[in-house]
mmCIF file of N, CA and C in Angstrom:
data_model
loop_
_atom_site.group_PDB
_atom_site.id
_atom_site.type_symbol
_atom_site.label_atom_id
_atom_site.label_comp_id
_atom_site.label_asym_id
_atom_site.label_seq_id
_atom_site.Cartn_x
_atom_site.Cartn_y
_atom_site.Cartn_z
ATOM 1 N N UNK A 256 -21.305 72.700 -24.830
ATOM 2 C CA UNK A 256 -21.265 71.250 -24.699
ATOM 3 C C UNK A 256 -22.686 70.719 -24.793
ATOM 4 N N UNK A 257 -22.836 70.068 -25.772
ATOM 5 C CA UNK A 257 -24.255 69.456 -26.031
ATOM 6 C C UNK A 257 -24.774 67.978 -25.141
ATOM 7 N N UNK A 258 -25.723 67.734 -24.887
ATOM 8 C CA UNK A 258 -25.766 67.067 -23.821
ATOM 9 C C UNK A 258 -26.043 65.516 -24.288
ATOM 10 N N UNK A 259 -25.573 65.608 -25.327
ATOM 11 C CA UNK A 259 -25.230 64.127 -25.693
ATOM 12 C C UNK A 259 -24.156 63.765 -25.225
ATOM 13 N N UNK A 260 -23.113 64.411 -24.289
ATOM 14 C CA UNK A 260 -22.190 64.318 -23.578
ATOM 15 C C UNK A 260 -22.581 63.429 -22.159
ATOM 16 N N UNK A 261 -23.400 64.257 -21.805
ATOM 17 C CA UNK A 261 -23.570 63.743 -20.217
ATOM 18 C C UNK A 261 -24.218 62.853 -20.091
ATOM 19 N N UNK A 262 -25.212 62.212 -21.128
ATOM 20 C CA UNK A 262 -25.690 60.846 -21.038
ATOM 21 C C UNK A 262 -25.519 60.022 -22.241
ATOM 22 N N UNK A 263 -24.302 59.298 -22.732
ATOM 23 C CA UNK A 263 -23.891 58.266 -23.405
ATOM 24 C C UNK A 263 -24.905 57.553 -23.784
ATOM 25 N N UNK A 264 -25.862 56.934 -22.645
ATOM 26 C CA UNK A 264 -26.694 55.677 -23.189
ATOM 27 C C UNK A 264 -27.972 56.235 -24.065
ATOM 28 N N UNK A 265 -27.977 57.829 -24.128
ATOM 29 C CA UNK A 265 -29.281 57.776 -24.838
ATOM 30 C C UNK A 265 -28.447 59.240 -25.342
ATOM 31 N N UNK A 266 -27.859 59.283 -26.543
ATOM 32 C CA UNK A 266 -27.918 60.895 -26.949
ATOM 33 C C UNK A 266 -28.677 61.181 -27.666
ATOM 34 N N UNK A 267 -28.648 62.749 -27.263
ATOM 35 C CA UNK A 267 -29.306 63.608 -28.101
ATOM 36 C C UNK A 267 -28.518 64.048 -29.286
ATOM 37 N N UNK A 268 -29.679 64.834 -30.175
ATOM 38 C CA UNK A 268 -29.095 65.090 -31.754
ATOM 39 C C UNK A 268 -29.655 66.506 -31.148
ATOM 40 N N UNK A 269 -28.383 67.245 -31.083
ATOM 41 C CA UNK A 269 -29.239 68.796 -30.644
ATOM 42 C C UNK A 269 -27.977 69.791 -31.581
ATOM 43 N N UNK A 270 -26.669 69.132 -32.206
ATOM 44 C CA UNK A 270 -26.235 70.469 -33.181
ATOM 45 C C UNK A 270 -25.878 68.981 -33.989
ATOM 46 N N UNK A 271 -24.923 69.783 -35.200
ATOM 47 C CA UNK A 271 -24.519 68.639 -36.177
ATOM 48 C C UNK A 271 -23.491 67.881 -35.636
ATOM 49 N N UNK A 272 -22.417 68.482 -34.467
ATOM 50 C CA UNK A 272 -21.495 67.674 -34.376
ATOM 51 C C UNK A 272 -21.661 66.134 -33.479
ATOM 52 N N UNK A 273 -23.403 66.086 -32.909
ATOM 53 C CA UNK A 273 -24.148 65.407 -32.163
ATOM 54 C C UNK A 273 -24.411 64.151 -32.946
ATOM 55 N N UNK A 274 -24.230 64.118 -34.325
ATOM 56 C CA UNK A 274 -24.738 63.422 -35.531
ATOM 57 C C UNK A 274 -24.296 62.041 -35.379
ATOM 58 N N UNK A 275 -22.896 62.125 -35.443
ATOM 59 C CA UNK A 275 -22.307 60.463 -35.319
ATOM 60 C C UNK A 275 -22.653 59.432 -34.702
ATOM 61 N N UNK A 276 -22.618 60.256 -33.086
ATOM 62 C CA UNK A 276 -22.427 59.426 -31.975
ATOM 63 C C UNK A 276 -24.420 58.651 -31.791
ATOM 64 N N UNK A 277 -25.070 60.215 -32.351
ATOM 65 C CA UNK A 277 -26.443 59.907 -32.142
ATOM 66 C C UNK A 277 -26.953 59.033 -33.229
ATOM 67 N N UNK A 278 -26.623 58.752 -34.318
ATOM 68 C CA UNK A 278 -26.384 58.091 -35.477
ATOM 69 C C UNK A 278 -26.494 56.791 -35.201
ATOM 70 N N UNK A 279 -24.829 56.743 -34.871
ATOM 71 C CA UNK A 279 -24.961 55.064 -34.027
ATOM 72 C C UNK A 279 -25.686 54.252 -33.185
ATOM 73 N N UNK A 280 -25.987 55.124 -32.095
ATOM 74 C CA UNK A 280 -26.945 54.927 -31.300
ATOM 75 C C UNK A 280 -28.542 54.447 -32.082
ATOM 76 N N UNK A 281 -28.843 55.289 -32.652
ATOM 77 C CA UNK A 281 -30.060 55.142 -33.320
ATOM 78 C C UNK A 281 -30.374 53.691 -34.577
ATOM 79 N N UNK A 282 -29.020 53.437 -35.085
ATOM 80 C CA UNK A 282 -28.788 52.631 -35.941
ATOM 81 C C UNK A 282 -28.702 51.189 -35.440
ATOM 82 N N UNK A 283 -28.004 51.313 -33.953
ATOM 83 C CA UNK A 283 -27.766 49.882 -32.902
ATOM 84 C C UNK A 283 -29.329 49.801 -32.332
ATOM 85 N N UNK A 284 -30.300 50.665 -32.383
ATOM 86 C CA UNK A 284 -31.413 50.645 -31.879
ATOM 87 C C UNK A 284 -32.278 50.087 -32.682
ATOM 88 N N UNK A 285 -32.452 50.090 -33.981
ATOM 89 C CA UNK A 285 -32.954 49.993 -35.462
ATOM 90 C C UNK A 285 -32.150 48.102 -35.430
ATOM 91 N N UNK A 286 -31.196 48.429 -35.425
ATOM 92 C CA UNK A 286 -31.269 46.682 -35.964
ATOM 93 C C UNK A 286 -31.187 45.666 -34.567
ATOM 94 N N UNK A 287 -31.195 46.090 -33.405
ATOM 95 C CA UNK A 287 -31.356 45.407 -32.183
ATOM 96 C C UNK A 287 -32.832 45.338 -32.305
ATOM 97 N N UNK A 288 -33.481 45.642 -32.853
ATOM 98 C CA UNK A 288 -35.173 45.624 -32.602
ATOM 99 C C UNK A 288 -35.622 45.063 -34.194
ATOM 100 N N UNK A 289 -34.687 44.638 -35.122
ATOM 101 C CA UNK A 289 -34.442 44.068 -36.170
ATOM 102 C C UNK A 289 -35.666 45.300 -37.149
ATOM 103 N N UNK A 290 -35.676 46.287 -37.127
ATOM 104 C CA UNK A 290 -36.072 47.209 -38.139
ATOM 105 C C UNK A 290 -35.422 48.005 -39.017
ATOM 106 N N UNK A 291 -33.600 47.967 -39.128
ATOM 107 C CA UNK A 291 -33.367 48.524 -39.955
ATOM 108 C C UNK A 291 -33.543 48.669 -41.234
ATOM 109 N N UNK A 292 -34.175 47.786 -41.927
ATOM 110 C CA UNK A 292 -34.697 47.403 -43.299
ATOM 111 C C UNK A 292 -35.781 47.916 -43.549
ATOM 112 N N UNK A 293 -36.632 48.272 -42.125
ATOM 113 C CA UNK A 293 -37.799 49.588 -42.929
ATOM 114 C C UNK A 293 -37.456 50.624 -42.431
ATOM 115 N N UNK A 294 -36.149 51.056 -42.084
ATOM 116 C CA UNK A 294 -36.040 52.751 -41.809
ATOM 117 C C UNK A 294 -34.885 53.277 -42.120
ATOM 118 N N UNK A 295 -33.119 52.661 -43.008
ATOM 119 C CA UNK A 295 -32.294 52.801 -43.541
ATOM 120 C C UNK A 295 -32.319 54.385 -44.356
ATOM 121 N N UNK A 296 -31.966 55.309 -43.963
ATOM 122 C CA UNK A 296 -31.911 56.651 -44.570
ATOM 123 C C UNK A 296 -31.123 56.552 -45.594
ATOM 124 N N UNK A 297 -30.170 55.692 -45.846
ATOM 125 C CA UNK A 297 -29.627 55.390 -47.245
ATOM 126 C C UNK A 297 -30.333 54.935 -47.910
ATOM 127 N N UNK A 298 -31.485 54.230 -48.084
ATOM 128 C CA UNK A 298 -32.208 54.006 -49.320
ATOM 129 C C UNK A 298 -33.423 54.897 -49.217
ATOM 130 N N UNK A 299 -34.004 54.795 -50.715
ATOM 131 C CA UNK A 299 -35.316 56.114 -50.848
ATOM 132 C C UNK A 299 -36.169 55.045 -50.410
ATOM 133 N N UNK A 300 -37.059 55.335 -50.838
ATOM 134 C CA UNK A 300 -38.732 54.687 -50.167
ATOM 135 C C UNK A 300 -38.877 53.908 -50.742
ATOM 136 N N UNK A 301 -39.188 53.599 -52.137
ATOM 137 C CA UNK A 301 -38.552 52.279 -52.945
ATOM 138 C C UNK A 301 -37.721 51.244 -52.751
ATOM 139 N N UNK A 302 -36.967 51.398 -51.822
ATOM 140 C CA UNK A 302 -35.805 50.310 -51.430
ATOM 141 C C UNK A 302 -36.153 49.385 -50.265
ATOM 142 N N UNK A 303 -36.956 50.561 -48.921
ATOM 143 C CA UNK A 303 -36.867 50.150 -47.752
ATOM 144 C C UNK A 303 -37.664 48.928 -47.726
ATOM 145 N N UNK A 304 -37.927 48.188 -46.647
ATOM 146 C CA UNK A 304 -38.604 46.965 -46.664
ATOM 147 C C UNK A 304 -39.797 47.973 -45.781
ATOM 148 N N UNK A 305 -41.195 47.523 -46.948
ATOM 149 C CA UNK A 305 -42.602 47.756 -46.250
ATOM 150 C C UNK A 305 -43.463 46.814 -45.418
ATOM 151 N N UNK A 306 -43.926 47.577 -44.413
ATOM 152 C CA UNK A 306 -44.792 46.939 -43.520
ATOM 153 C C UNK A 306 -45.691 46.858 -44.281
ATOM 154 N N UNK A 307 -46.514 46.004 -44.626
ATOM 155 C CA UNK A 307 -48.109 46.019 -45.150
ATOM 156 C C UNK A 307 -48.596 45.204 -44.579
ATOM 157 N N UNK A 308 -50.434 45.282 -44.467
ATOM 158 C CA UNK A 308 -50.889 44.732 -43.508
ATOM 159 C C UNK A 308 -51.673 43.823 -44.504
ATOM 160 N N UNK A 309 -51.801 42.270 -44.108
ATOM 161 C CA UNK A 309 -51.735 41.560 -44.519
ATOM 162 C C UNK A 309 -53.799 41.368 -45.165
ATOM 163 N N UNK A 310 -53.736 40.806 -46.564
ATOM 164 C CA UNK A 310 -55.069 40.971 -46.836
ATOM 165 C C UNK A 310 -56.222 39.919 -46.176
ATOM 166 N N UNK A 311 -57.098 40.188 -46.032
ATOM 167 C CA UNK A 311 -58.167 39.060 -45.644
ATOM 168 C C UNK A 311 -58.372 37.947 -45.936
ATOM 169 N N UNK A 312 -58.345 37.004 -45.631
ATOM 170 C CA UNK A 312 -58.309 35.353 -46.836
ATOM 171 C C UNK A 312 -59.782 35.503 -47.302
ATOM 172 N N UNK A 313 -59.206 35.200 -48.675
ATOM 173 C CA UNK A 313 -60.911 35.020 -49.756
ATOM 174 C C UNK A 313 -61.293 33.600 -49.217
ATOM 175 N N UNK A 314 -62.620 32.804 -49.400
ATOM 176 C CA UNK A 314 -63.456 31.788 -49.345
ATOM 177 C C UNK A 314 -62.337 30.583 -49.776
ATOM 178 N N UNK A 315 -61.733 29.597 -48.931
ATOM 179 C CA UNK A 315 -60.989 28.718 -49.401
ATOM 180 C C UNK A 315 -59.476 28.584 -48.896
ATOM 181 N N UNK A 316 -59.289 30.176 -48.819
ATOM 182 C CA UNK A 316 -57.653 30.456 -48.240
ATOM 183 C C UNK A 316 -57.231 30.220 -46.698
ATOM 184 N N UNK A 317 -56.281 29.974 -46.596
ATOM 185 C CA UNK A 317 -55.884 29.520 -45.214
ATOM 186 C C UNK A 317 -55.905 30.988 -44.424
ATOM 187 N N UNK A 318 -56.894 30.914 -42.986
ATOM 188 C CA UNK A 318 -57.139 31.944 -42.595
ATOM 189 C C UNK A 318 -55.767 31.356 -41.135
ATOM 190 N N UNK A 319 -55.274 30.418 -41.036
ATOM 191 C CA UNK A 319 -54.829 30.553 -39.877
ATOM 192 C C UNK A 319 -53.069 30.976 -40.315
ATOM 193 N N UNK A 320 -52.172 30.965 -41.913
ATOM 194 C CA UNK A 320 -51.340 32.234 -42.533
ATOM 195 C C UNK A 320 -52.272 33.436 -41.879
ATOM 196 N N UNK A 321 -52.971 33.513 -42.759
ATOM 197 C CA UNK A 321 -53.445 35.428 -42.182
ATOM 198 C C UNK A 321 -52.982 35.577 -41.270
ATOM 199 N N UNK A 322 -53.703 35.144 -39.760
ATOM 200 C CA UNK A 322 -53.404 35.283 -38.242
ATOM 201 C C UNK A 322 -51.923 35.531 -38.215
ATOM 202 N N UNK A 323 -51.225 34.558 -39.014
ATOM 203 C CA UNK A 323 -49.706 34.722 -38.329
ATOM 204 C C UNK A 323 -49.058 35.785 -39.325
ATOM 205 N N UNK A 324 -49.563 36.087 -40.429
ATOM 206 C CA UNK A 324 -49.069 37.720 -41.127
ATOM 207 C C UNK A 324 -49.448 38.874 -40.493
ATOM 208 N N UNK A 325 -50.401 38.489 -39.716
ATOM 209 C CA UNK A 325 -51.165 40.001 -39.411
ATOM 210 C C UNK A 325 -50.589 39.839 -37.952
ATOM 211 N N UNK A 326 -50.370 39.311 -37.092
ATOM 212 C CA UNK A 326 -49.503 39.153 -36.075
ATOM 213 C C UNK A 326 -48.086 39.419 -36.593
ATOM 214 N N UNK A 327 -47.836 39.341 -37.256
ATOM 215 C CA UNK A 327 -45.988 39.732 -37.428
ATOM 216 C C UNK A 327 -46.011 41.085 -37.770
ATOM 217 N N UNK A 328 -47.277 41.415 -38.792
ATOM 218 C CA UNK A 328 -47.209 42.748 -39.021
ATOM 219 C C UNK A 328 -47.817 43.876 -38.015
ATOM 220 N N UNK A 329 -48.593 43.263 -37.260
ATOM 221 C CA UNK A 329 -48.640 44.243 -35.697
ATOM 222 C C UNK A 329 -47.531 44.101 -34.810
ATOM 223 N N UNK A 330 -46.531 43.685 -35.068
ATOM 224 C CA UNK A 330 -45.816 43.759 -34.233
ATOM 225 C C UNK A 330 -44.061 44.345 -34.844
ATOM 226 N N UNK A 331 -43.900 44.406 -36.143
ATOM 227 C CA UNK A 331 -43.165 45.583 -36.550
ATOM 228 C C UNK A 331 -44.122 46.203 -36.687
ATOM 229 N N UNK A 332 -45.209 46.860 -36.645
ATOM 230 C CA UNK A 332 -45.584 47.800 -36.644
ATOM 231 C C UNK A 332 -45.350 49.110 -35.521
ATOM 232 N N UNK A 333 -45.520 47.948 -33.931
ATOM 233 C CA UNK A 333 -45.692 48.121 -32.615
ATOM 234 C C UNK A 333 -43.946 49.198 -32.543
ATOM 235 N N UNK A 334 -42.926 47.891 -33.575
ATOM 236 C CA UNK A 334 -41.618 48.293 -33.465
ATOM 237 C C UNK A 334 -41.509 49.427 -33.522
ATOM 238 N N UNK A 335 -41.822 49.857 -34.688
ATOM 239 C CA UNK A 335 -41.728 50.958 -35.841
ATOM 240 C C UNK A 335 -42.246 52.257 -34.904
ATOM 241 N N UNK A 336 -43.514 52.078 -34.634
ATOM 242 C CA UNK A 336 -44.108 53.332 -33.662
ATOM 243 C C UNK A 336 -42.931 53.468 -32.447
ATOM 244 N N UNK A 337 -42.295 52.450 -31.440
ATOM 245 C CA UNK A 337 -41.420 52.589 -30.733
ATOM 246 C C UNK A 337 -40.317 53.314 -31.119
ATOM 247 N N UNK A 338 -39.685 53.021 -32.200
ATOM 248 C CA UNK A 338 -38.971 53.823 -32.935
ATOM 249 C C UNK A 338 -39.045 55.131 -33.382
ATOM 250 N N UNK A 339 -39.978 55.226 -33.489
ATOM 251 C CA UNK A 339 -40.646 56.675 -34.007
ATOM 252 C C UNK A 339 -40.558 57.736 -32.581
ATOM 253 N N UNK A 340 -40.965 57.265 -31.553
ATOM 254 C CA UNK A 340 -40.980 57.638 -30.550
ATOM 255 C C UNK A 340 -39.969 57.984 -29.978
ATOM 256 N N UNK A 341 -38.811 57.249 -30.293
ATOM 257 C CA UNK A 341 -37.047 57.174 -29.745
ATOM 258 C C UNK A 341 -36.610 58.335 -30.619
ATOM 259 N N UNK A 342 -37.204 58.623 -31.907
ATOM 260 C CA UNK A 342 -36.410 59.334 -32.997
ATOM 261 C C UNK A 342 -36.891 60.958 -32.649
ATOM 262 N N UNK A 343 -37.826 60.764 -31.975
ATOM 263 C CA UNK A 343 -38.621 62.591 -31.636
ATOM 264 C C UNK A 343 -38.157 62.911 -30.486
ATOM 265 N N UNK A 344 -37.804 61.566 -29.349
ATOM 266 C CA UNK A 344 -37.385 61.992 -27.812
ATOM 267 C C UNK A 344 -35.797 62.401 -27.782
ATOM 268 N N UNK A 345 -35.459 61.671 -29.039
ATOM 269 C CA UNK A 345 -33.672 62.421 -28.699
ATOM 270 C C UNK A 345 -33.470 63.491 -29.930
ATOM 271 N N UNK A 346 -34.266 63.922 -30.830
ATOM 272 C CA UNK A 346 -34.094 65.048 -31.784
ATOM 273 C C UNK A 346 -34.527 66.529 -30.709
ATOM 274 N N UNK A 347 -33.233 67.266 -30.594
ATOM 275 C CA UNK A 347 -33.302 68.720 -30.096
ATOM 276 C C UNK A 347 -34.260 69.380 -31.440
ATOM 277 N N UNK A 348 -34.726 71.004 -30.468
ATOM 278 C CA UNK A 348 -35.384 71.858 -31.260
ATOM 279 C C UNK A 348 -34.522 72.398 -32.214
ATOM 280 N N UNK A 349 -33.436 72.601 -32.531
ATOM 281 C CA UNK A 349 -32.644 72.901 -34.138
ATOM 282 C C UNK A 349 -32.894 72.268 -34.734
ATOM 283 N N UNK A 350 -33.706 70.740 -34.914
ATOM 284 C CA UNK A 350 -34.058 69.996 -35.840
ATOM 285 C C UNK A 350 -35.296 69.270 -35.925
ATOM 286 N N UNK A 351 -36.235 69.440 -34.667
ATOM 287 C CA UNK A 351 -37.065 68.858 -34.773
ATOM 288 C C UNK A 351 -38.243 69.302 -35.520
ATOM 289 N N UNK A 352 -38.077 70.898 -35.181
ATOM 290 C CA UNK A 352 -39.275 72.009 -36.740
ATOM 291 C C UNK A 352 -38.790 71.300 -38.184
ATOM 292 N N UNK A 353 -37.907 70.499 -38.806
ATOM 293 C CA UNK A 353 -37.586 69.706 -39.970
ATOM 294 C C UNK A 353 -38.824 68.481 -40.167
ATOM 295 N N UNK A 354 -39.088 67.827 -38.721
ATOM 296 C CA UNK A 354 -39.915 66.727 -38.542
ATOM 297 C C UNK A 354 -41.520 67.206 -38.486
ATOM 298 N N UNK A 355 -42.038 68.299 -38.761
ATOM 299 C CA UNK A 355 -43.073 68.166 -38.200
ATOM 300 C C UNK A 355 -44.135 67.605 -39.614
ATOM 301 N N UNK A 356 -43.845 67.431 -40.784
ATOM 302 C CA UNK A 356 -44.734 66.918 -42.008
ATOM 303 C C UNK A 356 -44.315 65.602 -42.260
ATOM 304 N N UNK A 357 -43.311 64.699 -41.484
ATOM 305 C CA UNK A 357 -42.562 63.397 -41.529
ATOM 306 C C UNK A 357 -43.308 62.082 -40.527
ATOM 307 N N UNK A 358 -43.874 61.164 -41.498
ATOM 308 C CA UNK A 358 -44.898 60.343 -40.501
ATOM 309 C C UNK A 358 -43.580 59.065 -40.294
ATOM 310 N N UNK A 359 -43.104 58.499 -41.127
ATOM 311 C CA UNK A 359 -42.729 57.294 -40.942
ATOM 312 C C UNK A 359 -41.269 57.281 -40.399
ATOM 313 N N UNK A 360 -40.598 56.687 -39.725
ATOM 314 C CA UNK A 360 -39.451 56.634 -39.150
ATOM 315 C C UNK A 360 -38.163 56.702 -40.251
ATOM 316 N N UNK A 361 -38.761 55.956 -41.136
ATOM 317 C CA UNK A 361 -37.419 56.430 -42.432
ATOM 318 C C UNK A 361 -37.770 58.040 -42.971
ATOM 319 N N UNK A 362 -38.714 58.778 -43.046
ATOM 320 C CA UNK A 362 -38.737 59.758 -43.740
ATOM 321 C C UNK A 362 -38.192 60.816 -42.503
ATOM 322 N N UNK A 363 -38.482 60.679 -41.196
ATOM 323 C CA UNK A 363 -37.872 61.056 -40.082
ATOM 324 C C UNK A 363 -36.173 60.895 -40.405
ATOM 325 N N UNK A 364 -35.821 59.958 -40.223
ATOM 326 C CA UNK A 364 -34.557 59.607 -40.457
ATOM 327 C C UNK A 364 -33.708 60.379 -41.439
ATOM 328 N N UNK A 365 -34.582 60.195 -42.987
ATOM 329 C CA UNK A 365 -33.659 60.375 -44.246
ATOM 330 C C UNK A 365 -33.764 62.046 -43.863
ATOM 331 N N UNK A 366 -34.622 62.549 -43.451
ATOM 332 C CA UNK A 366 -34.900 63.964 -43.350
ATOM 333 C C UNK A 366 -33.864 64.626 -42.330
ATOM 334 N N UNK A 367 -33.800 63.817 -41.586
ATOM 335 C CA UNK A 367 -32.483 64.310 -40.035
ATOM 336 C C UNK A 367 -31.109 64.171 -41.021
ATOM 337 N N UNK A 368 -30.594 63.029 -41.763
ATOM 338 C CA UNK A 368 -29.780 63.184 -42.629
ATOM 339 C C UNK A 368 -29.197 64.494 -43.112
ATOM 340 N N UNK A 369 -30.177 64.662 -44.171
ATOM 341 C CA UNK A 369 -30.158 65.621 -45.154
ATOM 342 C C UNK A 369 -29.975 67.201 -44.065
ATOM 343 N N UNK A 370 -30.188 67.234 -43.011
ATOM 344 C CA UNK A 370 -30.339 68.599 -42.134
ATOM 345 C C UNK A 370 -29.234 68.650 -41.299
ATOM 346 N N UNK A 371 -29.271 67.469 -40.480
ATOM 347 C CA UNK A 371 -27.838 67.228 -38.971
ATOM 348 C C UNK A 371 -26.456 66.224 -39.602
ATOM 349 N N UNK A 372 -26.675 65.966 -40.549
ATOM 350 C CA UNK A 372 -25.458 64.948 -40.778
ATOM 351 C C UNK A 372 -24.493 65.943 -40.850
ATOM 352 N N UNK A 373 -23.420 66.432 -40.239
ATOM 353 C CA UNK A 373 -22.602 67.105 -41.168
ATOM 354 C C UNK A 373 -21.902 66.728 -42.446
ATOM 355 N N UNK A 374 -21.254 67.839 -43.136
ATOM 356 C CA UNK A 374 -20.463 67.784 -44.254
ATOM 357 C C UNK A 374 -19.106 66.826 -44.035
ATOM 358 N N UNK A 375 -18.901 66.493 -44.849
ATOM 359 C CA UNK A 375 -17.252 65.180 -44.935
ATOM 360 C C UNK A 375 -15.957 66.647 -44.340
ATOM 361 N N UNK A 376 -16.089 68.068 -44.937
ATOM 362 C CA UNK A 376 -15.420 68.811 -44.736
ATOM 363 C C UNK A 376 -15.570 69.168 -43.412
ATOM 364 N N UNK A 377 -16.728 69.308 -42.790
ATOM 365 C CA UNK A 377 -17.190 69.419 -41.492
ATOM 366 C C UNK A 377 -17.010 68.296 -40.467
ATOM 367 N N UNK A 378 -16.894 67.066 -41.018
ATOM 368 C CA UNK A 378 -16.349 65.945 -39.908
ATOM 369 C C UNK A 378 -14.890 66.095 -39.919
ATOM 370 N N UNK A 379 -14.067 66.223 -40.854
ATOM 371 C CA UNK A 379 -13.118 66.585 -40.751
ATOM 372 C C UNK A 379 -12.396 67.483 -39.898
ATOM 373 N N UNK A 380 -13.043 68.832 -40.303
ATOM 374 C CA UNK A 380 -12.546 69.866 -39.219
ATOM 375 C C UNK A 380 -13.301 69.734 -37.903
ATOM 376 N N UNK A 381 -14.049 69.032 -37.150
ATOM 377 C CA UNK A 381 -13.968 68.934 -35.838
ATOM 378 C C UNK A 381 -13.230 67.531 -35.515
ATOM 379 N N UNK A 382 -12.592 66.588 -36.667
ATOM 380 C CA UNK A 382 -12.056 65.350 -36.082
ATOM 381 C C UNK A 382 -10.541 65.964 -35.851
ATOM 382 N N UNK A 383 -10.310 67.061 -36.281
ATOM 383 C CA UNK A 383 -8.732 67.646 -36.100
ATOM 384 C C UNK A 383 -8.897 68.422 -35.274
ATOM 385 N N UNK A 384 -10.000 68.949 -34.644
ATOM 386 C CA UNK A 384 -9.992 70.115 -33.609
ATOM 387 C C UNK A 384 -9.953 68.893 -31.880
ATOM 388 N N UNK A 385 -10.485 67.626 -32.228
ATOM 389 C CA UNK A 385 -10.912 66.937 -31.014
ATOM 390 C C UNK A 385 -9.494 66.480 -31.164
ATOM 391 N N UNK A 386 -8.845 66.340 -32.031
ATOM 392 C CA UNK A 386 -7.130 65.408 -31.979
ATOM 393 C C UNK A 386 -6.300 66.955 -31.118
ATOM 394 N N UNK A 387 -6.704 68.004 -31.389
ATOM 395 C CA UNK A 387 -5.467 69.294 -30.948
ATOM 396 C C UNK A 387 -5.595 69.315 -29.821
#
């Protein structure tokens, strides 16, 4: 029994059948903190919405935009690291040696995918073993 059992409000991802429930969780966490758009494991890196940090105003440009780009962007940024942090504290050791060359919360993510998601054949046969 994996102990994403015994505490609901925060599971862990510690085998594949942990995937769903920790999934959701992680996904209600991502758009309650309105970041799912830069960390969606369904899209590649090309798709996601990028943080970039906003450029310096040249001689003439409104420096008090800047302030409020570079304030929005420290603060999904702030998100993003929070996130990052949520995504390493509930990944068990069967998957967390996957994370250790993964900086950004989507490459974290798409990478847990590709490793803990189980197979459609594999959700299957434990959604008929939890019905018996």
């Amino acid at each position: 029994m994996s102990s994403s059992k015994a505490d609901p409000s925060r599971p862990m991802l510690l085998v594949q059948t942990d995937w769903p429930q920790w999934f959701e969780f992680i996904r209600r966490q991502a758009k309650f903190a309105d970041i799912w758009d830069y960390v969606d494991p369904d899209k590649d890196a090309t798709q996601i919405k990028a943080n970039t940090e906003p450029a310096r105003p040249e001689e003439g440009e409104s420096l008090e935009l800047y302030k409020i780009d570079r304030q929005e962007y420290l603060r999904i940024k702030e998100k993003l690291q929070t996130f990052a942090e949520l995504l390493t504290a509930t990944v068990g050791s069967n998957f967390s040696g996957y994370l250790q060359d993964k900086v950004t919360p989507h490459e974290i993510l798409t990478e847990l995918k590709d490793v803990a998601k189980p197979s459609r054949s594999e959700e299957r046969r434990v959604g008929k073993e939890c019905r018996s």
